[in-house]
Amino acid sequence: MKRQIVTFTLLLLCALPLAAQKKKEIYKDKNAPIETRIDNLLSLMTLEEKIMQMNQWTYGKNANPNNIGEKMKEVSPMIGSLLYRSTNPEYRNQIQKKAISESRLGIPIIFGFDAIHGYRTVFPIPLAQACSWNTDLVQQSCAITAKESWLSGLDWTFSPMLDVARDARWGRVSEGYGEDTYANSVFAVTAVKGYQGTNLSDKYTIAACLKHYIGYSLSEGGRDYHYSDISNQTLWETFMPPFEAGIKAGAATVMSGFNDISGVPASANYYTLTEVLKKKWGHDGFVISDWGSVRNLVEQSVAKDLKEATQKAFMAGVEMDMVDNTYMDYLPALVAEGKVPMATVDEAVRRILRVKMKLGLFENPYVDVVPEKKRYLLPEYLKTAELLAAESMVLLKNDNSVLPITTKYKSIAIIGPMVKDSVHIMGFWEGMGRPQDVETIYAGLQKEFKGKAQLNYAKGCDFDGDDRNGFTDAVSAANKSDAVIVFLGEKRNWSGENGSRSTIALPKIQEDLVAELKKTGKPVILMLSSGRPLELIRLNTMASAIVAIWQPGTAAGSAVAGILSGRSNPSGKLSITFPQTTGQIPIYYNMRESARPNSGHYQDIPRDALYWFGHGLSYTNYSYGSVKLSATKIKKTDKLIAEVEITNTGDRDGKETVMWFIKDPFASISRPMKELKHFEKKFIKAGEKAVYRFEIDPAQHLSFVDSNGERHLETGDFYVIVNDQQLHFELIE
Ligand code: GLC
């Protein structure tokens, strides 16, 4: 018996350290609950290890000249995140191996990057994607972006950008989904699904990042990085919904913006970052600051130095510091001085570890290494890029059906600085897109019209400057052609970050070129590439047809050529209003009514915008039947069905997007003149019909939010608006 007790005791003494070790490292057990693993890991971490998790450094040369203050460092194995600018997965795996093998606890790094509208395959800018109203194609583009990014070593993209557009002088309107709150909400969910898939730990999925939280697009005067004065009513009614939708769709992260929100910077705003994001919406991921936006709190005069900036940003609810190292430099002292509680540090690190665990980085810290030809620009990727680009293009005008270019034209002049461009056509935030991969408009036209029409090319002029020497050749090309197509537009950095412009008109030299070509008497067709709406009040009268092609990306050539030849029937509708002139800004479709609707408008231009949100023509015609409502009086608990039958009366198949608006003519607060609440895009063959349906749920579609974010549903009159029809119905208790 004694021998047995001794043996048992000896065995127990040997087993204890192993059991202790096993318990000690439960964070490595993929079968243990995530929160248990995090508890365990936090209990083992030193303060230094915790703080390093809350830092992001860059790896690779900064490609964005607007991002200043970059400090290239030898990568610490304890670093929490890298902004990864290499396309090489092997570098990533080597760095990750260093983090796992050389740090005490082996916590993997999360690698992030700006894959905003593509990675190597560049899709149209998001403003253009929204004009397609094709959520399937947009989701596919995000999934392709995620796959190319993941195979290049990334776990995370700083996308989607959800800043509802309000001022086209602000270059970053190019990066969001336009002026409508509901559209930005739908595309927020679409992008999160595309990037994150159904399980973040799956291969080829990456974490999304909703940005820039919040109100950045109201930077005063459209000047980037400037303050934004936003009432709480506007904050909740216009800017919060897309972020709330993205959070409810499971977005892993959020990025805080540069702007101050009525005096309280977005990156130090406890109300938005903690009260709303964490407590009201229950976001369980983390917030990363924008590049240097913690450091910028000093410039914004809410912090006397970087230490106070750190304290303000961290205590407001920013968990990770993008590249300015303030957290690493100042959090240790702030904790030691009791100005930052350890519990707050633990909660911040918990959020970062939670995202890393959901990504599966502890179990699968490395990415597959496949050759570039299997990683990028696959034929199916390019096809998706072409389809999305074509569906994003908007036919603004088409007098006398001058488009599409059919056999009626035997020779066509193709003129302008965009014809052979392969850089600006990708737009800002082109990711790892390369000019050599772009199919230029010139190449696309050569392919499309080979054997069908003679193409006479002349550049005509550059994007800007005063050199008009190219006009002669352009006029000559026009004179020997049946029609003139002019490809004009913006340079890449005239929009995007730090792309604010005092006018949204194209440079005079481009307008003068069109005026010269107009004198030839040939029909002039304008194809406009831009990252924003343009001032077209003068060009509009000179052109017989205008197409907004935006910045279509890698597959530009085929997409543009298909629209011109009629191979693609235009189906795009504006996601943002084109004002008459810059001076008409701000102007958007869902403004509230003026006290004197027929007065107060600018005396020197027409009252209406040149082209309103939702405008877009087709090569076919759609006849809208009478809208039918299932009732004209409903209770708050009822549903109201609205339907409309649409006939394609033309001779071309096409896709038609129906936009359903709601008007609330009287409420306890002033309401927008109308608000988009539902949209649907359908293919309708020539001569055939389709029925579109909108199921109105009063709580969702007839309510409004107040300045505290609380929803209100008031009885009374309402209207459903679709196309040029407006139908009344009444809501009762
Ligand atoms: C930039 C942008 C932000 C981007 C970040 C990282 O300054 O404001 O949208 O994600 O820095 O490049």
XYZ file of C-alpha atoms and ligand atoms in Angstrom:
745
model
C 0.000 0.000 0.000
C 2.763 2.392 1.024
C 4.566 1.710 -2.253
C 1.375 2.574 -4.163
C 0.988 5.881 -2.309
C 4.609 6.817 -3.016
C 4.248 5.914 -6.678
C 1.009 7.887 -6.967
C 2.569 10.911 -5.257
C 5.603 10.805 -7.551
C 3.356 10.568 -10.628
C 1.267 13.470 -9.338
C 4.365 15.618 -8.794
C 5.461 14.924 -12.356
C 2.022 15.611 -13.786
C 1.406 18.914 -11.959
C 3.851 21.081 -13.990
C 2.500 19.598 -17.241
C -1.078 20.320 -16.156
C -0.064 23.764 -15.062
C 1.676 24.306 -18.390
C -1.421 23.006 -20.226
C -3.695 25.354 -18.283
C -1.141 28.083 -18.714
C -1.413 27.895 -22.474
C -5.145 27.292 -22.919
C -5.113 30.269 -25.305
C -3.481 27.970 -27.811
C -6.345 25.476 -27.626
C -8.520 26.103 -30.696
C -11.317 24.064 -29.135
C -11.519 26.275 -26.066
C -14.066 29.159 -26.156
C -12.522 32.345 -27.575
C -13.263 34.421 -24.468
C -11.650 31.745 -22.262
C -8.586 31.767 -24.496
C -8.419 35.562 -24.304
C -8.805 35.560 -20.515
C -5.951 33.105 -20.299
C -3.713 35.012 -22.673
C -4.358 38.363 -20.967
C -3.452 36.796 -17.633
C -0.065 35.891 -19.037
C 0.737 39.169 -20.819
C 2.968 41.902 -19.450
C 1.942 45.557 -19.806
C 4.523 45.992 -22.563
C 3.127 43.028 -24.491
C -0.395 44.421 -24.124
C 0.579 47.872 -25.327
C 2.494 46.547 -28.323
C -0.700 44.776 -29.453
C -2.275 48.225 -29.750
C 0.273 49.527 -32.227
C 0.377 49.337 -36.008
C 3.582 50.047 -37.915
C 4.094 50.123 -41.664
C 6.123 47.570 -43.602
C 7.288 48.745 -46.991
C 7.549 52.258 -48.454
C 4.519 54.451 -47.961
C 2.736 54.735 -51.335
C 0.358 57.507 -50.218
C 2.174 60.870 -50.157
C -0.580 62.246 -47.933
C 0.401 59.867 -45.137
C 3.144 61.713 -43.320
C 5.224 60.963 -40.265
C 6.093 57.423 -41.270
C 8.731 55.817 -39.067
C 10.258 52.743 -40.636
C 11.308 50.415 -37.847
C 12.851 47.000 -37.541
C 9.731 44.933 -36.905
C 9.356 43.949 -33.256
C 8.098 40.375 -32.750
C 5.608 41.867 -30.273
C 4.006 44.313 -32.749
C 0.237 43.934 -32.944
C -0.271 44.912 -36.589
C 1.543 45.921 -39.759
C 0.266 48.095 -42.593
C 1.690 45.740 -45.167
C 2.803 47.221 -48.489
C 4.523 44.240 -50.020
C 2.648 41.920 -52.373
C 4.865 39.002 -51.350
C 3.181 36.400 -49.111
C 6.526 34.911 -48.226
C 7.696 38.107 -46.548
C 4.510 38.084 -44.553
C 5.064 34.497 -43.504
C 8.679 35.241 -42.529
C 7.624 38.227 -40.401
C 4.787 36.211 -38.878
C 7.176 33.385 -38.055
C 9.437 35.882 -36.299
C 6.486 37.154 -34.243
C 5.431 33.660 -33.271
C 8.824 32.141 -32.610
C 10.690 35.106 -31.134
C 8.013 36.663 -28.913
C 7.368 35.191 -25.465
C 3.719 34.277 -26.112
C 3.754 33.887 -29.902
C 0.849 36.237 -30.641
C 0.395 36.532 -34.438
C 0.430 39.880 -36.248
C -2.619 41.118 -38.213
C -1.601 42.509 -41.604
C -3.733 45.336 -43.045
C -3.831 47.434 -46.239
C -6.038 49.766 -48.298
C -7.659 47.407 -50.774
C -10.468 49.883 -51.396
C -11.722 48.908 -54.851
C -9.502 46.004 -55.717
C -6.006 44.752 -55.041
C -4.190 43.827 -58.291
C -7.442 43.581 -60.264
C -8.735 47.147 -59.910
C -12.513 47.594 -59.992
C -14.357 50.885 -60.521
C -14.167 53.375 -57.656
C -16.896 52.743 -55.042
C -18.852 55.856 -56.121
C -19.133 54.237 -59.540
C -19.903 50.791 -58.161
C -22.912 52.288 -56.392
C -24.186 53.581 -59.768
C -24.476 49.940 -60.880
C -27.049 49.236 -58.114
C -25.892 45.650 -58.605
C -25.143 44.323 -55.123
C -24.228 40.872 -56.473
C -21.469 42.256 -58.682
C -20.226 44.563 -55.917
C -20.091 41.657 -53.475
C -18.213 39.568 -56.041
C -15.697 42.375 -56.525
C -15.100 42.526 -52.773
C -14.675 38.749 -52.568
C -12.137 38.835 -55.411
C -10.351 41.708 -53.680
C -10.261 39.646 -50.486
C -8.802 36.629 -52.274
C -6.081 38.569 -54.086
C -5.296 40.370 -50.816
C -5.216 37.224 -48.675
C -2.898 35.487 -51.132
C -0.617 38.530 -50.911
C -0.287 38.253 -47.132
C -3.186 40.351 -45.858
C -5.763 39.617 -43.156
C -7.556 42.982 -43.200
C -8.585 45.794 -45.531
C -9.358 49.383 -44.558
C -12.640 49.245 -46.439
C -15.578 49.906 -46.991
C -15.594 53.691 -46.767
C -19.101 54.792 -45.758
C -18.903 58.575 -45.715
C -22.231 59.762 -47.170
C -21.331 62.339 -49.842
C -22.441 65.917 -49.287
C -19.846 68.104 -51.067
C -18.240 67.058 -54.370
C -15.391 69.533 -53.838
C -14.173 66.931 -51.299
C -12.129 64.456 -53.308
C -13.040 61.510 -51.130
C -16.599 61.336 -52.478
C -14.923 58.924 -54.913
C -14.360 56.385 -52.153
C -17.879 56.075 -50.746
C -21.224 54.964 -52.164
C -22.693 58.386 -52.912
C -25.144 60.818 -51.347
C -27.807 58.475 -50.070
C -27.779 57.022 -46.549
C -29.750 53.893 -47.428
C -27.550 53.115 -50.455
C -24.417 53.441 -48.297
C -26.056 51.120 -45.754
C -26.844 48.465 -48.365
C -23.358 48.611 -49.875
C -21.822 48.535 -46.393
C -23.434 45.158 -45.778
C -22.565 44.037 -49.310
C -18.881 44.885 -48.857
C -18.646 43.282 -45.398
C -20.146 40.067 -46.794
C -17.787 40.168 -49.765
C -14.641 40.694 -47.684
C -15.481 38.585 -44.631
C -17.442 35.780 -46.255
C -19.424 33.530 -43.935
C -16.512 32.749 -41.615
C -13.589 35.059 -40.993
C -11.311 32.103 -40.283
C -11.820 30.744 -43.818
C -9.047 31.129 -46.362
C -9.389 34.061 -48.772
C -11.491 36.111 -46.348
C -10.251 39.304 -44.722
C -11.517 41.562 -41.962
C -13.453 44.641 -43.060
C -12.965 48.097 -41.584
C -15.826 50.602 -41.633
C -14.476 54.098 -42.178
C -14.175 56.975 -41.500
C -16.189 56.960 -38.341
C -17.809 59.525 -38.428
C -19.051 62.561 -40.378
C -15.774 63.041 -42.272
C -17.568 63.913 -45.525
C -18.897 67.121 -43.982
C -15.370 68.494 -43.668
C -16.180 72.165 -44.063
C -16.059 73.500 -47.606
C -15.011 70.127 -48.893
C -11.521 70.812 -47.545
C -10.048 67.484 -46.509
C -9.120 66.986 -42.827
C -11.107 70.092 -41.798
C -13.664 70.257 -39.001
C -17.266 69.222 -39.572
C -20.181 70.903 -37.840
C -22.863 68.250 -37.522
C -26.009 68.406 -35.453
C -26.851 65.224 -33.589
C -29.998 65.041 -35.718
C -27.943 64.964 -38.910
C -25.394 62.644 -37.332
C -28.076 60.091 -36.572
C -30.251 60.602 -39.623
C -27.578 60.759 -42.309
C -24.242 59.368 -41.100
C -24.876 56.713 -38.441
C -27.081 54.246 -40.388
C -24.405 52.894 -42.797
C -22.051 52.221 -39.860
C -24.830 50.625 -37.835
C -25.676 48.410 -40.805
C -22.038 47.440 -41.223
C -21.665 46.631 -37.546
C -24.808 44.497 -37.555
C -23.401 42.707 -40.599
C -20.433 41.726 -38.436
C -17.713 44.123 -39.538
C -14.626 43.230 -37.516
C -13.127 46.720 -37.239
C -13.810 50.435 -37.539
C -11.499 53.344 -38.358
C -11.896 56.689 -36.600
C -11.695 59.779 -38.804
C -9.606 62.967 -38.940
C -12.471 65.461 -38.680
C -13.640 67.043 -35.486
C -17.374 66.540 -34.934
C -18.647 69.935 -33.831
C -15.498 70.443 -31.793
C -14.859 66.904 -30.582
C -12.488 65.043 -32.936
C -13.753 61.716 -34.253
C -10.610 60.046 -32.856
C -11.255 61.315 -29.344
C -15.041 61.173 -29.278
C -16.263 59.049 -26.387
C -19.899 59.473 -27.455
C -19.448 58.013 -30.940
C -16.620 55.569 -30.189
C -17.938 54.105 -26.924
C -21.485 55.236 -26.080
C -22.784 54.458 -29.565
C -20.374 52.008 -31.201
C -19.692 49.769 -28.208
C -22.562 50.251 -25.785
C -25.529 50.938 -28.078
C -24.535 48.821 -31.071
C -22.493 46.206 -29.186
C -19.475 46.225 -31.516
C -17.037 43.611 -30.172
C -14.151 44.262 -32.557
C -11.729 47.147 -32.372
C -11.227 50.696 -33.590
C -8.017 51.767 -35.298
C -7.168 55.439 -35.643
C -6.661 56.899 -39.073
C -3.051 57.599 -40.046
C -1.758 59.914 -37.343
C -5.204 60.995 -36.201
C -4.134 60.493 -32.578
C -1.139 62.768 -33.083
C -3.405 65.239 -34.925
C -5.391 65.879 -31.736
C -2.604 68.298 -30.835
C -3.090 70.218 -34.091
C -6.832 70.181 -33.387
C -6.036 71.823 -30.050
C -7.767 69.295 -27.845
C -4.463 67.940 -26.487
C -1.527 69.974 -25.268
C 0.951 67.226 -26.204
C 1.186 63.701 -27.568
C 0.810 62.197 -24.115
C -2.533 63.909 -23.596
C -3.521 63.019 -27.164
C -2.822 59.385 -26.347
C -4.888 59.527 -23.194
C -7.823 61.217 -24.937
C -7.907 58.877 -27.916
C -7.455 55.731 -25.855
C -10.005 56.621 -23.206
C -12.508 57.646 -25.902
C -12.383 54.171 -27.440
C -9.622 53.932 -30.045
C -7.980 50.554 -29.427
C -5.172 50.611 -32.011
C -2.884 53.446 -33.020
C -2.070 53.605 -36.748
C 1.659 54.251 -37.238
C 2.293 57.292 -35.046
C 3.566 55.221 -32.096
C 1.896 57.402 -29.476
C 0.393 54.399 -27.668
C 3.764 52.684 -27.439
C 5.469 55.877 -26.305
C 2.975 57.160 -23.744
C 0.604 54.453 -22.492
C 3.165 52.931 -20.082
C 3.485 56.234 -18.214
C -0.258 56.920 -18.361
C -0.928 53.528 -16.764
C 1.784 54.057 -14.157
C 0.281 57.446 -13.288
C -3.186 55.944 -12.966
C -4.510 58.068 -15.837
C -5.326 54.968 -17.857
C -6.798 52.048 -15.881
C -5.353 48.597 -16.520
C -8.925 47.348 -16.987
C -9.269 49.674 -19.980
C -6.004 48.373 -21.387
C -7.210 44.794 -20.944
C -10.529 45.525 -22.650
C -8.752 47.124 -25.617
C -6.330 44.215 -25.997
C -9.206 41.778 -25.593
C -10.885 43.305 -28.624
C -7.773 43.030 -30.755
C -7.133 39.423 -29.684
C -10.783 38.585 -30.395
C -10.443 39.707 -34.016
C -7.164 37.790 -34.387
C -8.793 34.651 -32.996
C -11.875 35.029 -35.212
C -9.486 35.309 -38.159
C -7.948 32.014 -37.039
C -4.491 33.573 -36.921
C -3.420 31.560 -33.883
C -4.153 28.274 -35.689
C -3.312 29.388 -39.250
C -0.875 32.304 -39.033
C 0.516 31.823 -42.542
C -0.958 32.267 -46.014
C -0.557 29.975 -49.009
C 2.213 30.905 -51.415
C 1.035 30.609 -55.025
C 2.632 32.041 -58.200
C 1.429 35.500 -59.247
C -0.252 34.166 -62.355
C -2.508 32.074 -60.121
C -2.997 34.908 -57.669
C -3.911 37.915 -59.757
C -5.935 39.065 -62.773
C -7.609 35.710 -63.412
C -9.918 35.777 -66.465
C -13.002 35.518 -64.249
C -11.722 38.454 -62.178
C -11.279 40.594 -65.281
C -14.732 39.611 -66.524
C -16.285 40.689 -63.246
C -14.318 43.938 -63.424
C -15.614 44.599 -66.934
C -19.226 43.791 -66.063
C -19.169 45.979 -62.961
C -17.470 48.829 -64.839
C -20.020 48.665 -67.664
C -22.957 48.576 -65.236
C -21.530 51.494 -63.284
C -21.364 53.817 -66.305
C -24.215 56.317 -66.560
C -25.690 57.551 -69.844
C -26.514 61.140 -68.870
C -27.820 62.360 -72.228
C -28.301 60.855 -75.666
C -29.916 63.332 -78.064
C -31.379 61.776 -81.195
C -30.031 58.384 -80.049
C -26.613 59.319 -81.294
C -25.392 56.379 -79.212
C -24.687 53.507 -79.600
C -22.192 53.815 -82.396
C -23.643 51.577 -85.086
C -22.863 51.035 -88.721
C -24.246 54.514 -89.403
C -20.752 55.743 -88.636
C -17.961 54.492 -90.883
C -15.271 56.605 -89.302
C -14.992 57.838 -85.739
C -12.635 60.394 -84.212
C -11.401 59.319 -80.781
C -9.891 62.282 -79.037
C -8.706 63.346 -75.573
C -6.172 62.712 -72.788
C -8.060 59.676 -71.441
C -7.910 57.642 -74.662
C -4.518 56.079 -74.039
C -4.322 56.634 -70.285
C -3.622 53.690 -67.991
C -2.951 55.483 -64.696
C -5.709 57.995 -63.946
C -8.330 55.570 -65.259
C -7.804 53.436 -62.114
C -8.605 56.307 -59.736
C -7.170 56.938 -56.250
C -6.495 53.987 -53.903
C -5.682 51.718 -56.813
C -4.182 49.280 -54.274
C -1.544 47.196 -56.022
C -3.050 47.881 -59.447
C -0.476 48.395 -62.206
C -0.813 50.551 -65.345
C 0.652 47.766 -67.474
C -2.324 45.573 -66.580
C -4.926 48.170 -67.587
C -6.741 47.677 -70.868
C -6.775 51.252 -72.120
C -9.799 52.774 -73.812
C -7.750 52.924 -77.007
C -7.059 49.174 -76.878
C -10.679 48.419 -76.096
C -11.923 50.512 -79.014
C -9.449 48.958 -81.450
C -10.717 45.515 -80.471
C -14.413 46.470 -80.508
C -14.523 48.372 -83.795
C -11.994 46.344 -85.783
C -13.424 45.886 -89.278
C -16.467 47.974 -88.378
C -15.269 51.564 -88.338
C -12.156 53.575 -89.026
C -10.792 55.110 -85.798
C -8.978 58.447 -86.145
C -7.048 59.211 -82.945
C -5.693 62.514 -81.720
C -4.842 63.400 -78.118
C -6.024 66.993 -78.536
C -4.674 68.228 -75.225
C -3.410 67.206 -71.837
C -5.586 67.107 -68.698
C -4.599 70.676 -67.843
C -2.180 73.412 -68.855
C -2.417 75.824 -71.825
C -0.818 73.953 -74.680
C -3.418 74.030 -77.458
C -1.074 72.853 -80.184
C -2.864 69.506 -80.276
C -6.161 71.093 -81.256
C -5.264 71.215 -84.956
C -4.745 67.473 -85.206
C -7.912 66.892 -83.216
C -10.000 69.067 -85.528
C -8.408 67.357 -88.501
C -9.329 63.925 -87.111
C -12.869 65.176 -86.521
C -13.230 66.589 -90.027
C -12.454 63.236 -91.598
C -14.842 61.335 -89.316
C -18.610 60.860 -89.137
C -18.717 61.299 -85.342
C -16.431 62.626 -82.614
C -15.981 60.889 -79.276
C -14.045 62.967 -76.736
C -12.570 61.219 -73.690
C -11.946 63.778 -70.956
C -11.580 63.725 -67.225
C -9.624 64.065 -64.018
C -6.186 63.009 -63.018
C -5.987 60.316 -60.353
C -5.011 62.657 -57.524
C -7.604 65.307 -58.312
C -9.933 63.192 -56.206
C -9.366 60.720 -53.414
C -7.463 61.679 -50.256
C -6.338 65.283 -50.055
C -8.054 65.759 -53.439
C -10.136 68.834 -52.597
C -10.789 71.259 -55.478
C -12.297 74.733 -55.467
C -14.182 73.904 -58.664
C -15.540 70.622 -59.972
C -15.324 71.882 -63.553
C -12.739 70.331 -65.840
C -9.772 72.563 -66.711
C -10.602 75.172 -69.380
C -8.322 73.564 -71.944
C -10.531 70.461 -71.980
C -13.687 72.524 -72.440
C -11.998 74.601 -75.166
C -11.065 71.417 -77.026
C -14.729 70.384 -77.098
C -15.750 73.841 -78.295
C -13.274 73.580 -81.203
C -14.530 70.115 -82.118
C -18.137 71.322 -81.933
C -17.352 73.835 -84.685
C -16.779 70.955 -87.111
C -20.519 70.312 -87.057
C -20.008 66.615 -86.330
C -21.985 65.005 -83.444
C -19.869 65.263 -80.298
C -20.036 62.478 -77.715
C -18.436 63.044 -74.321
C -17.028 60.197 -72.232
C -16.060 61.559 -68.797
C -13.681 59.848 -66.374
C -13.787 61.356 -62.893
C -13.753 60.587 -59.179
C -16.637 63.002 -58.522
C -19.590 64.691 -60.246
C -18.358 67.380 -62.660
C -19.599 70.857 -63.519
C -21.096 70.305 -66.988
C -23.239 73.420 -67.472
C -21.169 74.455 -70.540
C -20.186 71.043 -71.896
C -23.756 69.792 -71.651
C -24.933 72.108 -74.453
C -21.996 71.219 -76.707
C -22.425 67.439 -76.523
C -25.103 65.312 -78.156
C -24.380 62.510 -75.703
C -22.571 62.249 -72.382
C -21.523 59.123 -70.479
C -20.053 59.240 -66.974
C -17.540 56.386 -67.104
C -16.016 57.319 -63.706
C -12.667 55.595 -63.026
C -13.403 52.085 -64.259
C -10.110 50.359 -63.435
C -8.249 47.482 -65.050
C -10.992 46.489 -67.517
C -11.688 50.060 -68.662
C -11.154 49.419 -72.372
C -13.666 46.634 -72.860
C -16.256 48.249 -70.619
C -16.134 51.614 -72.410
C -16.045 50.021 -75.861
C -19.031 47.839 -75.015
C -21.116 50.847 -74.008
C -20.163 52.735 -77.180
C -20.884 49.818 -79.504
C -24.113 48.865 -77.766
C -22.752 45.447 -76.746
C -23.549 46.677 -73.238
C -26.827 48.503 -72.781
C -26.200 51.267 -70.187
C -27.984 50.536 -66.901
C -26.166 52.827 -64.463
C -28.051 55.425 -62.415
C -26.394 58.245 -60.484
C -25.485 57.588 -56.852
C -24.603 61.265 -56.535
C -26.142 64.434 -57.986
C -24.431 66.464 -60.724
C -24.952 70.145 -59.868
C -25.224 72.845 -62.534
C -22.104 74.487 -61.135
C -19.755 74.189 -58.190
C -21.578 77.075 -56.588
C -24.738 75.018 -56.349
C -23.058 72.686 -53.825
C -24.368 71.397 -51.457
C -27.218 69.922 -53.436
C -28.570 66.408 -52.995
C -31.882 64.769 -53.758
C -33.015 64.181 -50.171
C -32.737 67.732 -48.871
C -35.412 69.056 -46.555
C -37.892 71.533 -48.033
C -37.195 75.249 -47.919
C -39.506 77.613 -46.077
C -40.258 79.143 -49.503
C -39.819 76.332 -52.030
C -40.122 78.611 -55.036
C -37.757 81.277 -53.786
C -34.235 81.604 -52.505
C -32.596 79.688 -55.336
C -29.530 80.993 -57.127
C -30.572 83.706 -59.555
C -27.851 82.985 -62.123
C -28.385 79.261 -62.754
C -31.392 76.972 -63.143
C -32.988 75.901 -59.879
C -32.633 72.158 -60.410
C -29.429 70.162 -60.470
C -28.192 69.334 -63.968
C -28.580 65.592 -63.320
C -30.182 64.372 -60.103
C -29.384 61.305 -58.039
C -31.058 58.315 -59.703
C -30.771 59.695 -63.246
C -29.542 57.333 -65.954
C -30.680 56.550 -69.514
C -30.701 53.338 -71.514
C -30.554 52.381 -75.180
C -33.965 50.847 -74.737
C -37.154 52.272 -73.195
C -38.983 51.134 -70.096
C -42.665 51.808 -69.675
C -43.792 51.979 -66.037
C -47.292 50.711 -65.393
C -49.433 52.246 -62.658
C -48.083 51.585 -59.200
C -50.470 49.459 -57.164
C -50.779 49.524 -53.367
C -52.257 46.661 -51.354
C -54.081 49.234 -49.235
C -54.430 52.979 -48.779
C -54.674 52.803 -44.999
C -52.520 50.578 -42.779
C -51.835 50.095 -39.104
C -48.367 50.320 -37.623
C -48.255 46.549 -37.400
C -49.362 45.970 -40.998
C -47.239 45.615 -44.114
C -48.061 47.522 -47.286
C -47.223 45.975 -50.653
C -46.370 48.287 -53.508
C -45.912 46.872 -56.989
C -45.195 48.200 -60.443
C -45.009 46.375 -63.741
C -42.376 47.527 -66.181
C -42.282 46.767 -69.876
C -39.167 46.905 -71.997
C -40.759 48.565 -75.035
C -37.527 48.914 -76.957
C -35.625 46.533 -79.228
C -32.755 45.859 -76.823
C -32.575 43.731 -73.725
C -31.613 45.704 -70.670
C -31.419 45.946 -66.904
C -33.633 48.416 -65.067
C -33.208 49.534 -61.460
C -36.364 50.636 -59.722
C -35.861 53.001 -56.810
C -38.656 53.200 -54.236
C -38.871 56.423 -52.214
C -41.006 57.374 -49.232
C -42.216 60.912 -48.548
C -43.383 61.917 -45.076
C -45.046 65.279 -45.709
C -45.804 66.152 -42.095
C -43.978 65.051 -38.916
C -42.860 66.410 -35.587
C -39.574 67.374 -37.217
C -38.876 68.503 -40.781
C -38.265 65.522 -43.040
C -36.379 65.147 -46.351
C -38.470 65.777 -49.471
C -38.149 62.064 -50.171
C -35.909 59.199 -49.073
C -34.749 56.074 -50.871
C -35.968 53.009 -48.951
C -35.590 50.131 -51.415
C -34.116 49.376 -54.809
C -34.052 46.399 -57.121
C -32.335 45.760 -60.463
C -33.765 43.276 -62.952
C -32.956 42.068 -66.446
C -35.867 42.527 -68.868
C -35.721 41.165 -72.394
C -36.892 43.398 -75.227
C -40.677 43.354 -75.399
C -41.072 41.619 -72.043
C -42.316 42.715 -68.629
C -41.173 42.445 -65.025
C -42.938 43.180 -61.748
C -41.044 45.028 -59.027
C -42.240 44.825 -55.459
C -41.584 46.809 -52.299
C -42.910 45.456 -49.024
C -43.272 48.463 -46.760
C -42.685 47.758 -43.092
C -43.802 50.880 -41.195
C -41.294 50.450 -38.370
C -38.399 50.201 -40.822
C -39.517 52.365 -43.713
C -41.809 55.045 -42.242
C -40.044 55.850 -38.988
C -37.391 58.478 -38.428
C -34.593 58.763 -35.937
C -34.203 61.636 -33.482
C -31.072 63.383 -32.235
C -30.510 60.670 -29.650
C -30.730 57.879 -32.148
C -34.174 56.834 -31.003
C -36.664 55.816 -33.674
C -40.143 57.387 -33.922
C -43.124 56.158 -35.927
C -45.877 58.738 -36.314
C -49.282 58.154 -37.846
C -50.532 60.299 -40.708
C -50.064 60.778 -44.438
C -47.288 59.166 -46.455
C -46.462 58.794 -50.128
C -44.737 56.095 -52.116
C -42.763 57.596 -54.978
C -41.418 55.617 -57.898
C -40.247 57.196 -61.120
C -42.798 59.992 -61.778
C -45.613 58.456 -59.734
C -46.580 59.448 -56.186
C -49.240 57.475 -54.321
C -50.816 58.464 -51.020
C -51.544 56.174 -48.109
C -52.305 56.694 -44.453
C -50.727 55.165 -41.386
C -53.000 54.699 -38.381
C -52.410 53.304 -34.879
C -5.167 57.442 -44.937
C -6.671 57.442 -45.087
C -7.336 56.158 -44.679
C -6.400 54.990 -44.960
C -5.195 55.148 -44.050
C -4.144 54.057 -44.290
O -4.712 58.665 -44.435
O -7.388 58.515 -44.486
O -8.563 56.058 -45.407
O -7.053 53.759 -44.698
O -4.578 56.412 -44.166
O -3.570 54.224 -45.548
